[in-house]
mmCIF file of N, CA and C in Angstrom:
data_model
loop_
_atom_site.group_PDB
_atom_site.id
_atom_site.type_symbol
_atom_site.label_atom_id
_atom_site.label_comp_id
_atom_site.label_asym_id
_atom_site.label_seq_id
_atom_site.Cartn_x
_atom_site.Cartn_y
_atom_site.Cartn_z
ATOM 1 N N MET B 888 0.787 -1.187 0.001
ATOM 2 C CA MET B 888 0.003 -0.008 -0.005
ATOM 3 C C MET B 888 0.844 1.272 -0.029
ATOM 4 N N ILE B 889 1.951 1.164 0.693
ATOM 5 C CA ILE B 889 2.869 2.416 0.680
ATOM 6 C C ILE B 889 3.318 2.683 -0.709
ATOM 7 N N ALA B 890 3.816 1.659 -1.451
ATOM 8 C CA ALA B 890 4.318 1.826 -2.793
ATOM 9 C C ALA B 890 3.186 2.621 -3.760
ATOM 10 N N MET B 891 1.905 2.265 -3.449
ATOM 11 C CA MET B 891 0.901 2.932 -4.351
ATOM 12 C C MET B 891 0.812 4.433 -4.038
ATOM 13 N N ALA B 892 1.387 4.954 -2.998
ATOM 14 C CA ALA B 892 1.304 6.460 -2.686
ATOM 15 C C ALA B 892 2.584 7.040 -3.500
ATOM 16 N N ILE B 893 3.511 6.329 -4.062
ATOM 17 C CA ILE B 893 4.612 6.922 -4.618
ATOM 18 C C ILE B 893 4.399 6.954 -6.108
ATOM 19 N N PRO B 894 4.612 8.161 -6.778
ATOM 20 C CA PRO B 894 4.420 8.176 -8.199
ATOM 21 C C PRO B 894 5.226 7.511 -8.967
ATOM 22 N N LEU B 895 6.501 7.174 -8.526
ATOM 23 C CA LEU B 895 7.483 6.370 -9.382
ATOM 24 C C LEU B 895 6.901 4.930 -9.622
ATOM 25 N N THR B 896 6.075 4.466 -8.664
ATOM 26 C CA THR B 896 5.574 3.142 -8.872
ATOM 27 C C THR B 896 4.726 3.082 -10.154
ATOM 28 N N TYR B 897 3.872 4.051 -10.373
ATOM 29 C CA TYR B 897 3.099 3.990 -11.598
ATOM 30 C C TYR B 897 3.858 4.281 -12.883
ATOM 31 N N GLY B 898 4.938 5.118 -12.716
ATOM 32 C CA GLY B 898 5.842 5.405 -13.805
ATOM 33 C C GLY B 898 6.515 4.113 -14.240
ATOM 34 N N TYR B 899 7.159 3.460 -13.291
ATOM 35 C CA TYR B 899 7.953 2.281 -13.569
ATOM 36 C C TYR B 899 6.999 1.142 -14.146
ATOM 37 N N ASP B 900 5.821 1.023 -13.622
ATOM 38 C CA ASP B 900 4.880 -0.079 -13.963
ATOM 39 C C ASP B 900 4.408 0.207 -15.427
ATOM 40 N N ALA B 901 4.126 1.564 -15.665
ATOM 41 C CA ALA B 901 3.634 1.853 -17.084
ATOM 42 C C ALA B 901 4.778 1.568 -18.112
ATOM 43 N N VAL B 902 6.044 2.052 -17.753
ATOM 44 C CA VAL B 902 7.083 1.883 -18.685
ATOM 45 C C VAL B 902 7.312 0.239 -18.893
ATOM 46 N N ARG B 903 7.293 -0.422 -17.794
ATOM 47 C CA ARG B 903 7.538 -1.888 -17.909
ATOM 48 C C ARG B 903 6.488 -2.510 -18.761
ATOM 49 N N ALA B 904 5.151 -2.106 -18.673
ATOM 50 C CA ALA B 904 4.039 -2.635 -19.434
ATOM 51 C C ALA B 904 4.347 -2.235 -20.896
ATOM 52 N N ILE B 905 4.659 -1.019 -21.187
ATOM 53 C CA ILE B 905 4.800 -0.618 -22.660
ATOM 54 C C ILE B 905 6.030 -1.315 -23.285
ATOM 55 N N LEU B 906 7.149 -1.346 -22.618
ATOM 56 C CA LEU B 906 8.304 -1.899 -23.137
ATOM 57 C C LEU B 906 8.364 -3.502 -23.209
ATOM 58 N N LEU B 907 7.771 -4.098 -22.144
ATOM 59 C CA LEU B 907 7.861 -5.513 -22.107
ATOM 60 C C LEU B 907 6.675 -6.297 -22.479
ATOM 61 N N GLY B 908 5.500 -5.500 -22.419
ATOM 62 C CA GLY B 908 4.242 -6.013 -22.793
ATOM 63 C C GLY B 908 3.611 -6.814 -21.599
ATOM 64 N N THR B 909 3.995 -6.408 -20.333
ATOM 65 C CA THR B 909 3.456 -7.101 -19.167
ATOM 66 C C THR B 909 2.143 -6.427 -18.722
ATOM 67 N N ARG B 910 1.496 -7.109 -17.756
ATOM 68 C CA ARG B 910 0.309 -6.512 -17.318
ATOM 69 C C ARG B 910 0.625 -5.441 -16.153
ATOM 70 N N THR B 911 -0.188 -4.535 -15.955
ATOM 71 C CA THR B 911 0.014 -3.438 -15.058
ATOM 72 C C THR B 911 -0.732 -3.604 -13.824
ATOM 73 N N LEU B 912 -0.344 -2.895 -12.662
ATOM 74 C CA LEU B 912 -1.176 -2.924 -11.436
ATOM 75 C C LEU B 912 -2.525 -2.478 -11.589
ATOM 76 N N LEU B 913 -2.671 -1.379 -12.360
ATOM 77 C CA LEU B 913 -4.007 -0.748 -12.668
ATOM 78 C C LEU B 913 -4.076 -0.616 -14.099
ATOM 79 N N PRO B 914 -5.211 -0.318 -14.684
ATOM 80 C CA PRO B 914 -5.260 -0.138 -16.246
ATOM 81 C C PRO B 914 -4.253 1.010 -16.631
ATOM 82 N N LEU B 915 -3.658 0.866 -17.791
ATOM 83 C CA LEU B 915 -2.648 1.783 -18.172
ATOM 84 C C LEU B 915 -3.069 3.157 -18.161
ATOM 85 N N HIS B 916 -4.304 3.463 -18.725
ATOM 86 C CA HIS B 916 -4.760 4.861 -18.869
ATOM 87 C C HIS B 916 -4.965 5.381 -17.526
ATOM 88 N N LEU B 917 -5.399 4.598 -16.567
ATOM 89 C CA LEU B 917 -5.555 5.106 -15.073
ATOM 90 C C LEU B 917 -4.151 5.466 -14.521
ATOM 91 N N GLU B 918 -3.215 4.655 -14.754
ATOM 92 C CA GLU B 918 -1.904 4.934 -14.256
ATOM 93 C C GLU B 918 -1.355 6.257 -14.856
ATOM 94 N N GLN B 919 -1.584 6.454 -16.091
ATOM 95 C CA GLN B 919 -1.110 7.726 -16.790
ATOM 96 C C GLN B 919 -1.871 8.969 -16.134
ATOM 97 N N ALA B 920 -3.111 8.668 -15.934
ATOM 98 C CA ALA B 920 -3.975 9.848 -15.292
ATOM 99 C C ALA B 920 -3.485 10.130 -13.940
ATOM 100 N N ILE B 921 -3.097 9.131 -13.198
ATOM 101 C CA ILE B 921 -2.592 9.407 -11.812
ATOM 102 C C ILE B 921 -1.285 10.178 -11.897
ATOM 103 N N LEU B 922 -0.367 9.731 -12.846
ATOM 104 C CA LEU B 922 0.958 10.483 -13.089
ATOM 105 C C LEU B 922 0.739 11.917 -13.446
ATOM 106 N N VAL B 923 -0.315 12.152 -14.365
ATOM 107 C CA VAL B 923 -0.507 13.579 -14.730
ATOM 108 C C VAL B 923 -1.091 14.366 -13.573
ATOM 109 N N GLY B 924 -1.934 13.667 -12.751
ATOM 110 C CA GLY B 924 -2.531 14.273 -11.502
ATOM 111 C C GLY B 924 -1.355 14.594 -10.587
ATOM 112 N N PHE B 925 -0.451 13.695 -10.307
ATOM 113 C CA PHE B 925 0.685 14.002 -9.446
ATOM 114 C C PHE B 925 1.606 15.113 -9.862
ATOM 115 N N MET B 926 1.746 15.193 -11.210
ATOM 116 C CA MET B 926 2.523 16.246 -11.895
ATOM 117 C C MET B 926 1.890 17.582 -11.693
ATOM 118 N N GLY B 927 0.558 17.679 -11.866
ATOM 119 C CA GLY B 927 -0.127 18.946 -11.541
ATOM 120 C C GLY B 927 -0.006 19.356 -10.093
ATOM 121 N N VAL B 928 -0.164 18.395 -9.199
ATOM 122 C CA VAL B 928 -0.056 18.741 -7.753
ATOM 123 C C VAL B 928 1.273 19.179 -7.345
ATOM 124 N N MET B 929 2.335 18.439 -7.886
ATOM 125 C CA MET B 929 3.682 18.776 -7.438
ATOM 126 C C MET B 929 4.064 20.200 -8.065
ATOM 127 N N VAL B 930 3.683 20.451 -9.339
ATOM 128 C CA VAL B 930 3.941 21.774 -9.957
ATOM 129 C C VAL B 930 3.372 22.891 -9.076
ATOM 130 N N ALA B 931 2.163 22.748 -8.727
ATOM 131 C CA ALA B 931 1.489 23.737 -7.861
ATOM 132 C C ALA B 931 2.071 23.794 -6.452
ATOM 133 N N LEU B 932 2.506 22.717 -5.843
ATOM 134 C CA LEU B 932 3.174 22.728 -4.579
ATOM 135 C C LEU B 932 4.497 23.430 -4.652
ATOM 136 N N GLY B 933 5.252 23.172 -5.716
ATOM 137 C CA GLY B 933 6.577 23.760 -6.051
ATOM 138 C C GLY B 933 6.453 25.272 -6.262
ATOM 139 N N LEU B 934 5.507 25.669 -6.949
ATOM 140 C CA LEU B 934 5.357 27.151 -7.220
ATOM 141 C C LEU B 934 5.003 27.797 -5.826
ATOM 142 N N TRP B 935 4.107 27.297 -5.121
ATOM 143 C CA TRP B 935 3.772 27.757 -3.765
ATOM 144 C C TRP B 935 4.952 27.917 -2.887
ATOM 145 N N ALA B 936 5.706 26.843 -2.780
ATOM 146 C CA ALA B 936 6.875 26.830 -1.912
ATOM 147 C C ALA B 936 8.021 27.920 -2.404
ATOM 148 N N PHE B 937 8.128 27.969 -3.728
ATOM 149 C CA PHE B 937 9.107 28.893 -4.298
ATOM 150 C C PHE B 937 8.597 30.359 -3.899
ATOM 151 N N GLY B 938 7.262 30.482 -4.093
ATOM 152 C CA GLY B 938 6.751 31.900 -3.683
ATOM 153 C C GLY B 938 7.039 32.244 -2.244
ATOM 154 N N LEU B 939 6.831 31.267 -1.238
ATOM 155 C CA LEU B 939 7.079 31.467 0.108
ATOM 156 C C LEU B 939 8.478 31.890 0.262
ATOM 157 N N VAL B 940 9.389 31.161 -0.267
ATOM 158 C CA VAL B 940 10.987 31.374 0.021
ATOM 159 C C VAL B 940 11.246 32.721 -0.675
ATOM 160 N N GLU B 941 10.823 33.007 -1.828
ATOM 161 C CA GLU B 941 11.030 34.319 -2.533
ATOM 162 C C GLU B 941 10.570 35.494 -1.555
ATOM 163 N N ARG B 942 9.331 35.361 -1.131
ATOM 164 C CA ARG B 942 8.803 36.561 -0.339
ATOM 165 C C ARG B 942 9.661 36.580 0.937
ATOM 166 N N ARG B 943 10.144 35.573 1.586
ATOM 167 C CA ARG B 943 10.931 35.593 2.792
ATOM 168 C C ARG B 943 12.189 36.279 2.534
ATOM 169 N N CYS B 944 12.753 35.839 1.366
ATOM 170 C CA CYS B 944 14.079 36.504 1.039
ATOM 171 C C CYS B 944 14.089 37.931 0.683
ATOM 172 N N ARG B 945 12.917 38.295 0.036
ATOM 173 C CA ARG B 945 12.709 39.682 -0.206
ATOM 174 C C ARG B 945 12.532 40.516 1.137
ATOM 175 N N ARG B 946 11.724 39.957 2.002
ATOM 176 C CA ARG B 946 11.512 40.548 3.271
ATOM 177 C C ARG B 946 12.851 40.793 4.142
ATOM 178 N N LEU B 947 13.616 39.754 4.135
ATOM 179 C CA LEU B 947 14.798 39.789 4.849
ATOM 180 C C LEU B 947 15.964 40.565 4.075
ATOM 181 N N GLY B 948 15.769 40.759 2.836
ATOM 182 C CA GLY B 948 16.823 41.497 2.034
ATOM 183 C C GLY B 948 17.942 40.513 1.686
ATOM 184 N N THR B 949 17.720 39.228 1.566
ATOM 185 C CA THR B 949 18.835 38.288 1.261
ATOM 186 C C THR B 949 18.653 37.680 -0.107
ATOM 187 N N ILE B 950 17.886 38.399 -1.009
ATOM 188 C CA ILE B 950 17.660 37.757 -2.258
ATOM 189 C C ILE B 950 18.850 37.758 -3.225
ATOM 190 N N SER B 951 19.806 38.620 -2.986
ATOM 191 C CA SER B 951 21.055 38.585 -3.832
ATOM 192 C C SER B 951 22.062 37.498 -3.274
ATOM 193 N N MET B 952 21.718 36.965 -2.161
ATOM 194 C CA MET B 952 22.814 36.018 -1.576
ATOM 195 C C MET B 952 22.520 34.573 -2.133
ATOM 196 N N HIS B 953 21.400 34.373 -2.849
ATOM 197 C CA HIS B 953 21.118 33.042 -3.199
ATOM 198 C C HIS B 953 21.063 32.886 -4.806
#
């Protein structure tokens, strides 16, 4: 169950299925949709975290140190 929470599981499983023709844990289109969903969430989280760090650096005046 822990492996199902890690996006790499779906990526490796999909690649293995495409290259070797094996069966996947979930239907291939569902694994691809999960990967796209993870990508969207991680990009949004990354932008949010970058914004927090940038605002903090601007407030402290340390933006030129990084």
